[in-house]
PDB file of C-alpha atoms (C1' of nucleotides) in Angstrom:
ATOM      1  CA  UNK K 167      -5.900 -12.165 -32.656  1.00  0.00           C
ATOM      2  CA  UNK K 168      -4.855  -9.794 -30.490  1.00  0.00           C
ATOM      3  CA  UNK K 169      -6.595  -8.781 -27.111  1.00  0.00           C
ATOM      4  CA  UNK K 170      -6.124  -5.081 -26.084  1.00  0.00           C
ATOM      5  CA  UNK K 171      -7.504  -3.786 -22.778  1.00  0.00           C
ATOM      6  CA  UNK K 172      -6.818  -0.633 -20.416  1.00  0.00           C
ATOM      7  CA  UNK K 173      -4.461   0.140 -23.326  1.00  0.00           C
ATOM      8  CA  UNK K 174      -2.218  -3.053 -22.760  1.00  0.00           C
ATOM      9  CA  UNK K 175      -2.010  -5.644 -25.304  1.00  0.00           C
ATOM     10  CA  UNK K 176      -2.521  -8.627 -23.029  1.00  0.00           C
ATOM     11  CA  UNK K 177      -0.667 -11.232 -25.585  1.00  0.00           C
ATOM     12  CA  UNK K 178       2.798  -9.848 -24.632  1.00  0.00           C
ATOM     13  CA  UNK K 179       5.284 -11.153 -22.343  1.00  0.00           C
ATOM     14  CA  UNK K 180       4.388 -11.336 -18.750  1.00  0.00           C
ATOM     15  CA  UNK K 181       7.056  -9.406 -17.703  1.00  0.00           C
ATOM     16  CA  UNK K 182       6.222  -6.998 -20.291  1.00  0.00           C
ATOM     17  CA  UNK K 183       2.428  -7.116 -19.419  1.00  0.00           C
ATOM     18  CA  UNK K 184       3.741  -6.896 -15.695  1.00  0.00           C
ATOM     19  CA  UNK K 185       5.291  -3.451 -16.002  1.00  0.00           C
ATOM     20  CA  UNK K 186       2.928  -1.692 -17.920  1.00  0.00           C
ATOM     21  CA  UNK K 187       0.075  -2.632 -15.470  1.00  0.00           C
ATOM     22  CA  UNK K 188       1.630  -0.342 -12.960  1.00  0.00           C
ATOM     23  CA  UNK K 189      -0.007   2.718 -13.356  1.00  0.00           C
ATOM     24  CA  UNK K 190      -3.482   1.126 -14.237  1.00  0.00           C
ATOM     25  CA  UNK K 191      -6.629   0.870 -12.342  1.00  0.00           C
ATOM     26  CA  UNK K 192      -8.631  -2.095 -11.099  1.00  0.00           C
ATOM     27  CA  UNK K 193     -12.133  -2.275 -10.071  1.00  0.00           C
ATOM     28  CA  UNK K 194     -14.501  -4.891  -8.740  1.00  0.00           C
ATOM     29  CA  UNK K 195     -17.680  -3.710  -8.435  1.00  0.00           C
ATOM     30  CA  UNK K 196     -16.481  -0.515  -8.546  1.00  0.00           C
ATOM     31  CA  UNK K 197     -14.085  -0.998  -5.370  1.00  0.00           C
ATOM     32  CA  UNK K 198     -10.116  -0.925  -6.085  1.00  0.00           C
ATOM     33  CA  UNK K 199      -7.407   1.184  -6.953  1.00  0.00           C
ATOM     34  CA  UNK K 200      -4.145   2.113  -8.954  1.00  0.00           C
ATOM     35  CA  UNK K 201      -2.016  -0.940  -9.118  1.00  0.00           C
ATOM     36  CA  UNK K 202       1.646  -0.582  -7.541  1.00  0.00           C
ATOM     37  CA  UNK K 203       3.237  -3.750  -7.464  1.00  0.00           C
ATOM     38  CA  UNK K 204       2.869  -6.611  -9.588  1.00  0.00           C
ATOM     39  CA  UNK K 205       4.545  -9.952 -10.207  1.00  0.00           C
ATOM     40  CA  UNK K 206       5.345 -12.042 -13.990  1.00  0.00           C
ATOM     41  CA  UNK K 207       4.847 -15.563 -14.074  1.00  0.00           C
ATOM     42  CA  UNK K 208       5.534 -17.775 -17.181  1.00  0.00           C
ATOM     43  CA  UNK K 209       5.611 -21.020 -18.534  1.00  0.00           C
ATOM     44  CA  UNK K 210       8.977 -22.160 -18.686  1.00  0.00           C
ATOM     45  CA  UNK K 211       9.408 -20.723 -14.997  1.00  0.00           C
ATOM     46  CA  UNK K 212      10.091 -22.937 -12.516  1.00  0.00           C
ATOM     47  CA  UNK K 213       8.264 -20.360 -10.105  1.00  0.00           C
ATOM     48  CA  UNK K 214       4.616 -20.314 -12.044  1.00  0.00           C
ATOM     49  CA  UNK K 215       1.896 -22.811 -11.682  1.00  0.00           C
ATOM     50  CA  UNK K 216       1.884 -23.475 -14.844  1.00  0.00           C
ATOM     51  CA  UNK K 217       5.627 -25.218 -15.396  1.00  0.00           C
ATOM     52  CA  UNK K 218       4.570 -28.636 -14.923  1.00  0.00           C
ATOM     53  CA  UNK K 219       1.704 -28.274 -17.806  1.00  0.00           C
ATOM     54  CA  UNK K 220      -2.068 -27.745 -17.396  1.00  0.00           C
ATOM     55  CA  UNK K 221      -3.938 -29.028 -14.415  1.00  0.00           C
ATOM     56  CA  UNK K 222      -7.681 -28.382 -13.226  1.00  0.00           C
ATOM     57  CA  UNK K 223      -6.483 -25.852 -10.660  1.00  0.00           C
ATOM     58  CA  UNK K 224      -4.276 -23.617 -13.389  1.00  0.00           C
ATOM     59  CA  UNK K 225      -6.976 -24.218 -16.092  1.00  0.00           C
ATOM     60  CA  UNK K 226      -7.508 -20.545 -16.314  1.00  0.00           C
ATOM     61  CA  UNK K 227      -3.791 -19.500 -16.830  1.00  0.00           C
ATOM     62  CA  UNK K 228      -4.162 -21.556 -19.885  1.00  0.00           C
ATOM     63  CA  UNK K 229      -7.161 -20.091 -21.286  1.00  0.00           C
ATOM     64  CA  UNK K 230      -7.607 -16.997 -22.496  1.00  0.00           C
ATOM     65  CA  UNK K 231      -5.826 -13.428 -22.537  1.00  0.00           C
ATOM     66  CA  UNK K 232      -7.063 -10.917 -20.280  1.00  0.00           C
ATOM     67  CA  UNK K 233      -8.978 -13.367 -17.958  1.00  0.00           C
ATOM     68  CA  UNK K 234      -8.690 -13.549 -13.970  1.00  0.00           C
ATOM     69  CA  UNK K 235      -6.893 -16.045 -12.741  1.00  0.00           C
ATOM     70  CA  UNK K 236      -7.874 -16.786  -8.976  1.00  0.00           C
ATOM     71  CA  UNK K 237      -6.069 -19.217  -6.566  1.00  0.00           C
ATOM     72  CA  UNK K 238      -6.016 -20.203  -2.743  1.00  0.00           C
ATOM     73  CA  UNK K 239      -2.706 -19.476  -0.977  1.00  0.00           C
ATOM     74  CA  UNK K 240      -2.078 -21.029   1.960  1.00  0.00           C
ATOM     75  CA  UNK K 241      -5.134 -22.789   2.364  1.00  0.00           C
ATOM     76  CA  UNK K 242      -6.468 -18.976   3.699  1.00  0.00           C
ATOM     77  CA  UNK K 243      -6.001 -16.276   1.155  1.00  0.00           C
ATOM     78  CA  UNK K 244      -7.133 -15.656  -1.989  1.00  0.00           C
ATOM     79  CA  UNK K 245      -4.641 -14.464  -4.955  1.00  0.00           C
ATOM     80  CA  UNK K 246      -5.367 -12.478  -8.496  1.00  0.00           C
ATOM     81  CA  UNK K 247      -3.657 -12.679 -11.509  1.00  0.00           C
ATOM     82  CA  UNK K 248      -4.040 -11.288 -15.381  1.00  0.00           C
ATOM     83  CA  UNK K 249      -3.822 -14.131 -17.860  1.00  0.00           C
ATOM     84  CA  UNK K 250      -1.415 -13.445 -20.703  1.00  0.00           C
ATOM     85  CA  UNK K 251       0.480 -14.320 -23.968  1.00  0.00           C
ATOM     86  CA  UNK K 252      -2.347 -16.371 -26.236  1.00  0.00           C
ATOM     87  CA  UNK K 253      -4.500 -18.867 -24.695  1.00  0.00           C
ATOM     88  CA  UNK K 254      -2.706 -22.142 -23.818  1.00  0.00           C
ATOM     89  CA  UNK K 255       0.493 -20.729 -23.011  1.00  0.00           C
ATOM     90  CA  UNK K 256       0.074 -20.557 -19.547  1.00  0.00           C
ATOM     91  CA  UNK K 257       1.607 -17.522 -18.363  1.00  0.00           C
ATOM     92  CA  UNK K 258       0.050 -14.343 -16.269  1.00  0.00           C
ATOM     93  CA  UNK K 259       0.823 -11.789 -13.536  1.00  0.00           C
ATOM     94  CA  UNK K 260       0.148 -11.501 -10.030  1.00  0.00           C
ATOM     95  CA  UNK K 261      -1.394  -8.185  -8.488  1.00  0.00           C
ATOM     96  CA  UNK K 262       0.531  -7.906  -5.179  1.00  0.00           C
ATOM     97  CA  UNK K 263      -0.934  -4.441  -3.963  1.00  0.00           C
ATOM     98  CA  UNK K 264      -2.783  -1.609  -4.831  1.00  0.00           C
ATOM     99  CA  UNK K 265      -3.092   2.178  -4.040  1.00  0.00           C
ATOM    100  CA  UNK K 266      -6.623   1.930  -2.103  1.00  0.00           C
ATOM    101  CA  UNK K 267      -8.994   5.104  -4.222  1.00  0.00           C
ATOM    102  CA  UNK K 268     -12.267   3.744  -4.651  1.00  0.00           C
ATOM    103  CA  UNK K 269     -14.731   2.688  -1.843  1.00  0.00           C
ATOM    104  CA  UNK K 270     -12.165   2.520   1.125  1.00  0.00           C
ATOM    105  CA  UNK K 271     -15.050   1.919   3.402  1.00  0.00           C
ATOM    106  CA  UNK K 272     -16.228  -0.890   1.878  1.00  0.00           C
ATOM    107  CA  UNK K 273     -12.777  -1.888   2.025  1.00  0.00           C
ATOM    108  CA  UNK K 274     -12.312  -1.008   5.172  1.00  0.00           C
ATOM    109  CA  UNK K 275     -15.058  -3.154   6.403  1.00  0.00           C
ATOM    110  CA  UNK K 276     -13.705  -6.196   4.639  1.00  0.00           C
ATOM    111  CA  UNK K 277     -10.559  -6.335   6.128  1.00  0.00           C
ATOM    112  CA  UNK K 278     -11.740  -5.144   9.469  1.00  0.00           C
ATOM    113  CA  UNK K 279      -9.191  -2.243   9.321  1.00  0.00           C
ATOM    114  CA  UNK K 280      -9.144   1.681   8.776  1.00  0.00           C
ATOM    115  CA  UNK K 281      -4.881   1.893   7.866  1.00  0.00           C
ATOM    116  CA  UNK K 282      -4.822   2.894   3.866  1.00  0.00           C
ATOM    117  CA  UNK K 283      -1.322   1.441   4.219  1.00  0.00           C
ATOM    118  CA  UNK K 284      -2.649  -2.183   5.316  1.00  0.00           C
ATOM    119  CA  UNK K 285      -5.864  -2.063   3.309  1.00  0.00           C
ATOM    120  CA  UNK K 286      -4.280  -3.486  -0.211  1.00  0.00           C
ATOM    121  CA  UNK K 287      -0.379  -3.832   0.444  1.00  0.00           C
ATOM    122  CA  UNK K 288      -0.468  -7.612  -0.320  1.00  0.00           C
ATOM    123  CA  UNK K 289      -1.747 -10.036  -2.985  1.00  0.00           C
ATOM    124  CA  UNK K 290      -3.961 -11.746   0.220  1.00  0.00           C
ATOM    125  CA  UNK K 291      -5.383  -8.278   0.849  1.00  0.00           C
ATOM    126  CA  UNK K 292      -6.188  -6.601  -2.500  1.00  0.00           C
ATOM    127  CA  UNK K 293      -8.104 -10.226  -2.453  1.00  0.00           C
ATOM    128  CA  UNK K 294      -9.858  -9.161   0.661  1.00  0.00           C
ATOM    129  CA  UNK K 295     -10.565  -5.761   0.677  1.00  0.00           C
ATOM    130  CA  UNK K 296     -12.038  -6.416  -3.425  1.00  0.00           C
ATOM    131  CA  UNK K 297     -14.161  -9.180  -2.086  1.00  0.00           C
ATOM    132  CA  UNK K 298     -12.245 -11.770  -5.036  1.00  0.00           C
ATOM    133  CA  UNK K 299     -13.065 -15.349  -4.451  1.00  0.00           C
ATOM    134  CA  UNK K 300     -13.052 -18.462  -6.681  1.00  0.00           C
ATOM    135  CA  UNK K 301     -16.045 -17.216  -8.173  1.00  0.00           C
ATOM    136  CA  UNK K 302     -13.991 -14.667 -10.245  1.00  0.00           C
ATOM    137  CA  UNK K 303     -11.530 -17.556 -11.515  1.00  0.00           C
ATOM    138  CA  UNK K 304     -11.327 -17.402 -15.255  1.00  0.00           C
ATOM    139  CA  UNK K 305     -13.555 -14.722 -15.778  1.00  0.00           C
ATOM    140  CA  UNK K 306     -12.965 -11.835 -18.439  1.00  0.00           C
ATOM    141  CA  UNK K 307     -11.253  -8.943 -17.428  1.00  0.00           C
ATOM    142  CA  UNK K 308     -13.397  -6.514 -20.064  1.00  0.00           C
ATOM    143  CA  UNK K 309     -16.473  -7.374 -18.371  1.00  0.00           C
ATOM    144  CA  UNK K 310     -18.512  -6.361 -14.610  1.00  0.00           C
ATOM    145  CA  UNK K 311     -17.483  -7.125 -12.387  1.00  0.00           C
ATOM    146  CA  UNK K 312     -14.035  -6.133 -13.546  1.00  0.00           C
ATOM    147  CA  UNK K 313     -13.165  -2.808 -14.534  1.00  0.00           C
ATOM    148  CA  UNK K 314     -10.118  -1.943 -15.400  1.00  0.00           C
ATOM    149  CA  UNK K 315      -8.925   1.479 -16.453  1.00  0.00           C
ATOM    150  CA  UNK K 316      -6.277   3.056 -18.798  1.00  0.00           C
ATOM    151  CA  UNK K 317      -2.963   5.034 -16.860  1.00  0.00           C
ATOM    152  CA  UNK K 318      -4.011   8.728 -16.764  1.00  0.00           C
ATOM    153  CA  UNK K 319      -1.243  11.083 -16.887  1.00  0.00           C
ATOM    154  CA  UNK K 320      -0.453  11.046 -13.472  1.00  0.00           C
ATOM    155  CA  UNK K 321       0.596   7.048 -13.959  1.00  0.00           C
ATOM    156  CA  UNK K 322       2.415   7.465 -16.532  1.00  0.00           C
ATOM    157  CA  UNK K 323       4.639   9.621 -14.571  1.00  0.00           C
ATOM    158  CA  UNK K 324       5.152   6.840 -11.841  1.00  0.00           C
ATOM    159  CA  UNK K 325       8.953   5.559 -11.244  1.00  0.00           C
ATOM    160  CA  UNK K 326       8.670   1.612 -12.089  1.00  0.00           C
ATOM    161  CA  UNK K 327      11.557  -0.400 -10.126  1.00  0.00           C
ATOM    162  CA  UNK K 328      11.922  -4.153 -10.695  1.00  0.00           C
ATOM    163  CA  UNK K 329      13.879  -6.685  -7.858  1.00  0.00           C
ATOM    164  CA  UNK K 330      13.229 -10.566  -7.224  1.00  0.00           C
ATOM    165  CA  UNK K 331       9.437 -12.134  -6.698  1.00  0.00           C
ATOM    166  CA  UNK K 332       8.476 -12.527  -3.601  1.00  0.00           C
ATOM    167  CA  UNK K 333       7.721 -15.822  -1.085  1.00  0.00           C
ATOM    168  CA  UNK K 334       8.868 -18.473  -4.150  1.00  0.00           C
ATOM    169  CA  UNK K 335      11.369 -21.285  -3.320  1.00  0.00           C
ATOM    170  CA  UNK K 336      12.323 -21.132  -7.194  1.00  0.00           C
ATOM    171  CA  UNK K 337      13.979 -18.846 -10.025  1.00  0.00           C
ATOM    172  CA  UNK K 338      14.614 -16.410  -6.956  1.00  0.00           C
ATOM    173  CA  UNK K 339      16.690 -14.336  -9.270  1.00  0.00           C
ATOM    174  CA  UNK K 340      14.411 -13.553 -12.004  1.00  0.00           C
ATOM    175  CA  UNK K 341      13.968  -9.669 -11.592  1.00  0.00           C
ATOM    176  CA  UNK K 342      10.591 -10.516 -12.192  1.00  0.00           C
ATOM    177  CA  UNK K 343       8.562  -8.361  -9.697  1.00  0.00           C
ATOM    178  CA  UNK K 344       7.457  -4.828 -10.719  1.00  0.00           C
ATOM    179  CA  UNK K 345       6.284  -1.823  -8.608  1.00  0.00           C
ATOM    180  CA  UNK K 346       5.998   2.032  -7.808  1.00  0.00           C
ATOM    181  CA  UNK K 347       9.257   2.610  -5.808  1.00  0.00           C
ATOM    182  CA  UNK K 348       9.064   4.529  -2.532  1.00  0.00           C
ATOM    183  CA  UNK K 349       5.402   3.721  -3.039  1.00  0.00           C
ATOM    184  CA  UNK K 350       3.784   3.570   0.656  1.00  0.00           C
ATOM    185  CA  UNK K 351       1.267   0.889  -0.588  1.00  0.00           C
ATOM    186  CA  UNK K 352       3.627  -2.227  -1.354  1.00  0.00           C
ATOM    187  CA  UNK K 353       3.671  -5.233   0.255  1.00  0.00           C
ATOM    188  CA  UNK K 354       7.322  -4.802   0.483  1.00  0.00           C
ATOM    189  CA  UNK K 355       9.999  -2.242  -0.396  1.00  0.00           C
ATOM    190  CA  UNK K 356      12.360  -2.600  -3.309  1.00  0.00           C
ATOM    191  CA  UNK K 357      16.168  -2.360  -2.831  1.00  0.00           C
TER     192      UNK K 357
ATOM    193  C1'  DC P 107      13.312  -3.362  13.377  1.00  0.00           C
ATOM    194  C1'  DT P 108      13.749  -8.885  12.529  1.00  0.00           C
ATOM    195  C1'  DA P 109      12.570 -13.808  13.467  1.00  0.00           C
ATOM    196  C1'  DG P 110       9.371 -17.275  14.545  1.00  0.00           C
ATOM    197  C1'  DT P 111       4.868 -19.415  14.256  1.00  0.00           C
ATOM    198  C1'  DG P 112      -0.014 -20.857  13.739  1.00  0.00           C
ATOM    199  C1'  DA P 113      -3.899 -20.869  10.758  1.00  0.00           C
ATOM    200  C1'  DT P 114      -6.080 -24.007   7.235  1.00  0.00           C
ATOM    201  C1'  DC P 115      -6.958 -25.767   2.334  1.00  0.00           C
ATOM    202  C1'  DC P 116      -5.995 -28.668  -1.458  1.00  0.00           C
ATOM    203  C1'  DG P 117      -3.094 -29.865  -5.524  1.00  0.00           C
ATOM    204  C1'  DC P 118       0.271 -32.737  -6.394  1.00  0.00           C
ATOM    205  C1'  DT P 119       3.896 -36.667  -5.690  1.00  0.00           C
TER     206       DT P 119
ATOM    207  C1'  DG R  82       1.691 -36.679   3.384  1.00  0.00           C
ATOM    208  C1'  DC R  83       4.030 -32.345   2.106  1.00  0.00           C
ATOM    209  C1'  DG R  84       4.299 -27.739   1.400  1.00  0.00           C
ATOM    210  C1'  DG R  85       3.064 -23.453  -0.664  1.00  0.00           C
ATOM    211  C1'  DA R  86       3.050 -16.778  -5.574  1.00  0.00           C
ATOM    212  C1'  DT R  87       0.348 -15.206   2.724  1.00  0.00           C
ATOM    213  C1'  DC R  88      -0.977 -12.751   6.804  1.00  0.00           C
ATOM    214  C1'  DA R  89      -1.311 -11.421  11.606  1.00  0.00           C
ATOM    215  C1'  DC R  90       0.482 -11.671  15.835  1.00  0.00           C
ATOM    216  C1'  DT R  91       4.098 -12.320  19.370  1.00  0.00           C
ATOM    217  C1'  DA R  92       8.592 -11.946  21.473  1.00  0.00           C
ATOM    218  C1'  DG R  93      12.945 -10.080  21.683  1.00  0.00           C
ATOM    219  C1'  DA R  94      16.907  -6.998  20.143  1.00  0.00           C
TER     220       DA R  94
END
DNA sequence: CTAGTGATCCGCT
DNA sequence: GCGGATCACTAGA
């Protein structure tokens, strides 16, 4: 079976699934944006939760394609990621930052800022300013409060540039992080 | 601009 | 007990 959503068939390769997810849009109740930057995590990756099998807090990276997988970083932050490959693999990808579009004040208000630039340039703050808690762990990405929308033409367009993940003490040279380069909403710039 | 640090939770060894 | 798939803030170059 195959799962197909915002034109991306969600059972390929997380690095695969990674790239083409640039370009698309995500909504949570309507609030969100085009993502930017994105990060592949997989199963025999030393990097991803899910290398040293299934647990109860990775249980969703296991389950199902196309699913939200929602963890707590740092004991503070919340982080998103797309499930991929067919359930029980264990593999997904991170959404590091978005391109703030739709309802920047309620964004705004969330994060208790005004900058576009600081609103979503981080997997903490697309967290934040989309209001994406636990609740939203292992829930499908086809229905509310997700929304998530094909690349228009305009995304298609955008230069992709790949470099190392981010913040991971492991596998620091798989190329494995994915973004719009020169883009002004990343967390960080690529090389 | 870079480097250092505190905050604060919880899964895992 | 340790140490993160982070962020915000400070100090100093």
């Amino acid at each position: 079976m195959t799962t197909y959503l915002a034109g991306i068939d969600f059972n390929a390769p997380s690095h695969e699934v990674a790239r083409l997810l640039i370009g698309v849009t995500v909504l949570v109740d309507g609030v969100g944006g085009r993502i930017v930057e994105t990060e592949a995590y997989d199963r025999e990756d030393p990097a991803s939760h899910t290398y040293n099998g299934p647990t109860e807090r990775n249980a969703a990276m296991f389950g199902p394609p196309a699913h939200a997988y929602v963890y707590r970083s740092y004991g503070i932050h919340w982080c998103l990621n797309f499930v991929c490959r067919e359930a029980g693999h264990g593999a997904g990808v991170l959404i590091r930052a978005i391109e703030p579009l739709h309802g920047l004040e309620t964004m705004a208000a969330r994060r208790k800022l005004d900058d576009p630039r600081l609103l979503t340039s981080g997997p903490g703050r697309v967290c934040q300013a989309l209001g994406i808690t636990r609740e939203h762990n292992g829930k499908s990405l086809a229905l509310p409060p997700f929304q998530l929308l094909p690349r228009d033409a305009v995304a298609l367009e955008l230069p992709v540039a790949a470099g190392p993940r981010i913040g991971i003490s492991k596998a620091m040279d798989t190329p494995w992080r994915f973004g719009v380069a020169r883009s002004p909403y990343l967390s960080k710039p690529f090389r």
